[in-house]
C-alpha positions as CSV (number, residue, x, y, z in Angstrom):
1,M,54.5,118.3,74.3
2,T,55.3,117.8,78.0
3,S,56.4,114.4,79.4
4,T,54.5,113.1,82.4
5,Q,56.4,111.9,85.4
6,P,55.7,108.3,86.5
7,P,53.8,108.0,89.8
8,P,56.0,107.3,92.8
9,A,56.5,103.7,93.8
10,I,55.3,104.4,97.3
11,V,53.4,107.4,98.7
12,A,52.0,107.5,102.3
13,T,50.2,110.2,104.2
14,G,49.5,110.3,107.9
15,L,49.9,106.6,108.6
16,R,49.1,105.8,112.2
17,R,49.3,102.6,114.1
18,S,49.0,101.8,117.8
19,F,49.1,98.6,119.8
20,G,46.9,99.2,122.9
21,D,48.2,102.5,124.4
22,H,51.5,102.2,122.7
23,V,51.8,104.5,119.6
24,V,54.1,102.9,117.0
25,L,53.4,105.2,114.0
26,D,52.4,108.7,114.6
27,G,51.5,110.3,111.3
28,L,54.1,108.9,108.9
29,D,54.5,110.5,105.5
30,L,56.6,108.9,102.8
31,H,57.4,109.5,99.1
32,V,59.6,106.9,97.3
33,P,60.4,107.5,93.6
34,R,60.4,104.5,91.3
35,G,63.7,102.7,90.5
36,T,65.5,103.9,93.7
37,V,66.6,102.6,97.1
38,F,64.8,104.3,99.9
39,S,66.2,103.5,103.4
40,L,64.3,103.8,106.7
41,L,66.6,104.1,109.6
42,G,65.6,103.8,113.2
43,A,66.4,102.1,116.5
44,N,64.6,98.9,117.6
45,G,61.0,99.8,118.3
46,A,61.0,102.9,116.1
47,G,58.4,101.5,113.8
48,K,60.4,100.2,110.8
49,T,58.9,96.7,110.7
50,T,55.4,98.0,111.4
51,T,55.8,100.3,108.4
52,V,56.9,97.5,106.2
53,K,54.0,95.3,107.4
54,I,51.4,98.0,106.7
55,L,52.8,98.9,103.2
56,S,52.9,95.2,102.3
57,T,49.3,94.6,103.4
58,L,50.3,92.4,106.3
59,L,48.9,94.9,108.8
60,R,46.2,97.5,108.7
61,A,46.9,101.1,109.6
62,D,44.6,102.8,112.1
63,A,44.6,105.9,110.0
64,G,46.2,107.4,106.9
65,D,46.4,106.6,103.2
66,A,49.0,104.9,101.0
67,R,49.6,103.9,97.4
68,V,52.1,101.2,96.5
69,A,53.0,100.6,92.8
70,G,50.1,102.9,91.9
71,H,47.5,100.9,93.9
72,D,45.5,102.1,96.9
73,L,46.5,100.1,99.9
74,A,43.1,99.9,101.5
75,R,40.9,99.5,98.3
76,E,43.3,97.3,96.2
77,P,45.3,95.1,98.5
78,D,45.4,92.2,96.0
79,A,46.9,94.5,93.3
80,V,49.5,95.7,95.8
81,R,50.4,92.1,96.7
82,A,50.8,91.2,93.1
83,A,53.2,94.1,92.5
84,I,55.5,93.6,95.6
85,G,57.9,91.2,97.1
86,V,58.9,91.0,100.8
87,T,62.1,89.7,102.4
88,G,61.8,89.9,106.1
89,Q,64.2,89.7,109.0
90,F,63.7,85.9,109.2
91,S,64.2,83.7,106.3
92,A,61.1,82.2,104.6
93,V,63.2,79.3,103.1
94,D,62.0,75.8,103.8
95,K,65.3,74.2,104.9
96,L,64.0,70.6,104.2
97,L,63.7,71.4,100.5
98,T,66.5,72.0,98.1
99,G,67.2,75.5,96.7
100,E,65.6,74.6,93.4
101,E,62.5,73.1,95.1
102,N,62.0,76.3,97.2
103,L,62.0,78.3,94.0
104,R,59.7,75.9,92.2
105,L,57.3,76.1,95.1
106,M,57.2,79.9,94.8
107,A,56.6,79.5,91.1
108,D,53.6,77.3,91.8
109,L,52.3,79.8,94.3
110,H,52.6,82.5,91.6
111,Q,50.7,80.2,89.3
112,L,53.4,79.9,86.7
113,T,53.3,76.9,84.3
114,R,55.6,74.0,85.1
115,R,57.8,75.0,82.2
116,D,57.9,78.7,83.1
117,G,58.5,77.8,86.7
118,R,61.6,75.6,85.9
119,R,62.9,78.3,83.6
120,R,62.4,81.1,86.2
121,A,64.1,78.9,88.9
122,A,67.1,78.3,86.7
123,Q,67.4,82.0,85.9
124,L,67.4,83.0,89.6
125,L,69.7,80.2,90.7
126,E,72.3,81.5,88.1
127,Q,71.6,85.1,89.0
128,F,72.2,84.5,92.7
129,D,75.2,82.2,92.2
130,L,73.3,79.2,93.6
131,T,73.4,76.8,90.6
132,E,76.0,74.4,92.1
133,A,73.9,74.2,95.4
134,A,70.6,74.0,93.6
135,G,70.1,70.3,94.4
136,K,71.3,70.4,98.0
137,P,68.9,70.9,101.0
138,A,68.7,74.5,102.1
139,A,69.7,73.3,105.6
140,T,73.2,72.9,104.3
141,Y,73.5,76.5,103.0
142,S,75.6,79.2,104.7
143,G,73.9,82.3,106.1
144,G,74.7,84.3,103.0
145,M,73.4,81.6,100.7
146,L,70.2,81.4,102.6
147,R,69.7,85.2,102.4
148,R,70.4,85.0,98.6
149,L,67.9,82.2,98.2
150,D,65.3,84.1,100.3
151,L,65.6,87.1,98.0
152,A,65.6,84.9,94.9
153,M,62.3,83.5,96.1
154,T,60.9,87.0,96.5
155,L,61.8,87.7,92.8
156,V,60.0,84.7,91.3
157,G,56.9,86.9,90.7
158,S,59.0,89.8,89.1
159,P,57.9,92.4,91.7
160,Q,58.0,96.2,91.0
161,V,58.7,97.0,94.6
162,I,60.7,95.0,97.1
163,F,60.6,95.5,100.8
164,L,63.9,94.4,102.4
165,D,63.4,94.4,106.2
166,E,67.0,94.2,107.7
167,P,68.1,91.8,105.0
168,T,71.8,91.5,106.1
169,T,71.4,91.1,109.8
170,G,73.7,88.4,111.0
171,L,75.7,88.2,107.8
172,D,79.5,88.4,107.7
173,P,81.0,91.4,105.9
174,R,81.7,89.5,102.6
175,S,78.1,88.2,102.4
176,R,76.8,91.6,103.3
177,R,78.7,93.2,100.4
178,A,77.5,90.5,98.1
179,M,73.9,91.3,99.0
180,W,74.6,95.0,98.4
181,Q,75.7,94.3,94.9
182,I,72.5,92.3,94.3
183,V,70.4,95.3,95.5
184,R,72.3,97.6,93.1
185,D,71.7,95.2,90.2
186,L,68.0,95.1,91.0
187,V,67.7,98.8,91.0
188,A,69.6,99.1,87.8
189,G,66.9,96.9,86.3
190,G,64.1,99.3,87.4
191,V,63.1,97.7,90.7
192,T,62.3,99.9,93.7
193,I,63.8,98.9,97.0
194,F,62.4,99.9,100.4
195,L,65.2,99.0,102.8
196,T,65.1,99.0,106.6
197,T,68.4,98.5,108.3
198,Q,70.2,98.9,111.6
199,Y,73.5,99.1,109.7
200,L,74.2,102.8,109.1
201,E,77.0,101.9,106.7
202,E,74.5,100.0,104.6
203,A,72.1,102.9,104.2
204,D,75.1,105.2,103.4
205,E,76.3,102.7,100.8
206,L,73.0,101.9,99.0
207,A,70.3,104.5,99.6
208,D,69.3,107.2,97.2
209,R,67.3,108.8,100.0
210,I,67.2,108.1,103.7
211,A,64.5,108.8,106.3
212,V,65.3,108.7,110.0
213,L,62.4,107.4,112.0
214,D,62.1,108.3,115.7
215,R,59.1,107.5,117.9
216,G,56.9,106.8,114.9
217,R,57.7,110.0,113.0
218,V,60.2,110.9,110.3
219,V,62.5,113.4,111.9
220,A,64.8,114.0,108.9
221,E,64.9,112.9,105.2
222,G,67.4,113.4,102.4
223,T,70.4,112.0,100.7
224,A,73.2,110.7,103.0
225,E,75.3,113.8,102.2
226,E,72.4,116.2,102.9
227,L,71.8,114.6,106.2
228,K,75.4,114.7,107.2
229,R,75.6,118.5,106.4
230,R,72.8,119.1,108.9
231,I,75.1,118.1,111.8
232,P,77.8,120.4,113.2
233,G,81.4,119.2,113.1
234,G,82.1,119.3,109.3
235,H,85.4,120.9,108.4
236,V,87.9,121.4,105.6
237,R,91.5,120.4,106.4
238,L,94.2,122.5,104.6
239,R,97.8,121.4,104.6
240,F,100.7,123.7,103.5
241,A,104.2,123.2,102.3
242,D,105.8,125.7,104.7
243,P,105.1,127.8,107.8
244,Q,104.9,131.1,105.8
245,C,101.9,129.8,103.8
246,L,100.3,128.5,107.0
247,D,100.7,131.9,108.7
248,A,99.3,133.7,105.7
249,A,96.2,131.4,105.5
250,M,95.6,131.8,109.2
251,R,95.4,135.6,108.8
252,V,92.8,135.2,106.0
253,L,90.8,132.5,107.6
254,N,89.9,133.9,111.0
255,Q,87.8,130.9,112.3
256,A,90.5,128.3,111.5
257,S,92.3,126.3,114.1
258,R,95.9,125.4,113.4
259,D,98.2,122.4,113.8
260,N,101.7,123.7,113.7
261,D,103.3,120.3,113.7
262,A,101.3,119.1,110.6
263,L,101.4,122.6,109.0
264,A,97.6,122.3,108.7
265,L,94.5,124.4,109.3
266,R,91.0,123.1,110.2
267,V,88.3,125.3,108.9
268,P,84.6,124.8,109.9
269,S,82.5,124.0,106.8
270,D,79.3,122.3,105.8
271,G,81.2,120.6,102.9
272,S,78.9,122.2,100.2
273,L,80.3,123.2,96.8
274,R,79.4,126.9,97.5
275,S,81.4,127.0,100.8
276,L,84.4,125.3,99.2
277,R,84.3,127.8,96.3
278,T,84.3,130.7,98.8
279,L,87.1,129.2,100.8
280,I,89.3,128.5,97.8
281,G,88.5,132.0,96.4
282,R,89.7,133.7,99.5
283,L,93.0,131.8,99.4
284,D,93.5,132.5,95.7
285,D,92.9,136.2,96.1
286,Q,95.9,136.3,98.4
287,A,97.9,133.9,96.2
288,I,98.2,131.4,99.0
289,E,99.3,127.9,97.8
290,V,97.6,124.9,99.5
291,D,99.6,121.6,99.4
292,E,96.6,119.4,100.3
293,L,92.8,119.9,100.8
294,S,90.4,117.4,102.3
295,V,86.7,117.6,103.3
296,H,85.5,116.0,106.5
297,T,81.8,115.7,107.2
298,P,80.0,113.9,110.1
299,D,79.0,110.3,109.3
300,L,75.6,108.7,109.6
301,D,76.4,107.6,113.1
302,D,76.6,111.2,114.1
303,V,73.4,112.1,112.2
304,F,71.5,109.3,113.8
305,L,72.6,110.1,117.4
306,A,71.9,113.8,116.9
307,L,68.4,113.3,115.5
308,T,67.1,110.5,117.6
309,G,68.1,111.8,121.1
310,D,67.3,109.4,123.9
311,S,66.0,106.7,121.7
312,A,69.5,106.2,120.4
313,N,70.1,104.3,123.6
314,E,68.2,101.5,121.8
315,K,70.4,99.0,120.0
316,V,71.6,100.3,116.6
317,T,74.5,98.6,114.9
318,T,76.9,101.1,113.3
319,R,79.4,98.7,111.8
C-alpha cells in the first residue's frame, strides 16, 4: 500500500502580468510544499508584491495557472481566500481601536460567533504576547507590537497558507527576531509561509527554499546552502600546528594558497560533503595532521548580486 503525497500548498505555471508596456511577471513557475517557508527574493520592482497579489486573488494574472491550498486560483477564488491569510508591507491595524477590538473585528468578518470570537482573540493576544496591551489603543503600540497584532489578525481565520510580504521592514533587530520565532512556530504547527523580503539574512534564517526573482523570472531556486554553492569563492581553511605539516599539505594540495604567518592553507571548495571527504582523504593518506578546519561559502548577498546582475543596483537591504 503506497502513501499519497499531499498536494503542494502553492503551484503556479507560466504566470504573466504586465502594466501597460511594462512586463512585471514573465512566465513565473512556483512549487511550494505544505508546511514550509518559501522565500521570494528580489530587488524593488522585481515582481514580488505583484506575485503575492496574484496568488492571494487581489490581482488577476494576464496568463498562466495557479492552485493555492488545493484550489484553482481562477475558478475558485472564494475557496482560495478562505484558506489564506495576507500580511502586507503596510499594517492593516485600525489604530483607533484597541488590540482586542481589532481582533474581535476580524472575528466578526470571519463570521465567528461572539463567544468564539472572544475566545479566539484571547488566544491570539496570549500567543503574540499582547495580553497586557489588549485594552490599549493600537496607536500606542510600538512598531514590533503593531506587526505582531497585524499577523495575529491574519490568523483569526486559521489559514493554511500565509503570505508575508516584507513583514519585518522597519523593525529593530530585536523585534525582527521575535517575528522570526513566530514564523517558526506557525510552520511547526503545519502552516505554509510564503515570504517576500529584502533582508537576505531573513531568508537565510527562515526559508526551507528560496527563489531569486529577477525581471519577472525565477533565475535560481534551492535551499540557502544550495544557492551559496553555485557561486565561486567557497573554500576550506586548514590550519596546522607546525610549518612541516603546512609544507607537506601544500605538496599534496596543489591548488591551495598559503598563509605562512597563520600556518594555514586556503583550498577552493564548494563546501559539499563529497569534496570535504576527498580533501580529508588526501591528507589522511599522507598522515598529515590538521589542527583546525573551517568551511567558508559565499553568503546570500553574493548569491543575489551574482544572479541579478544590473538589477542589483535596485535597493536591497542586506543587513
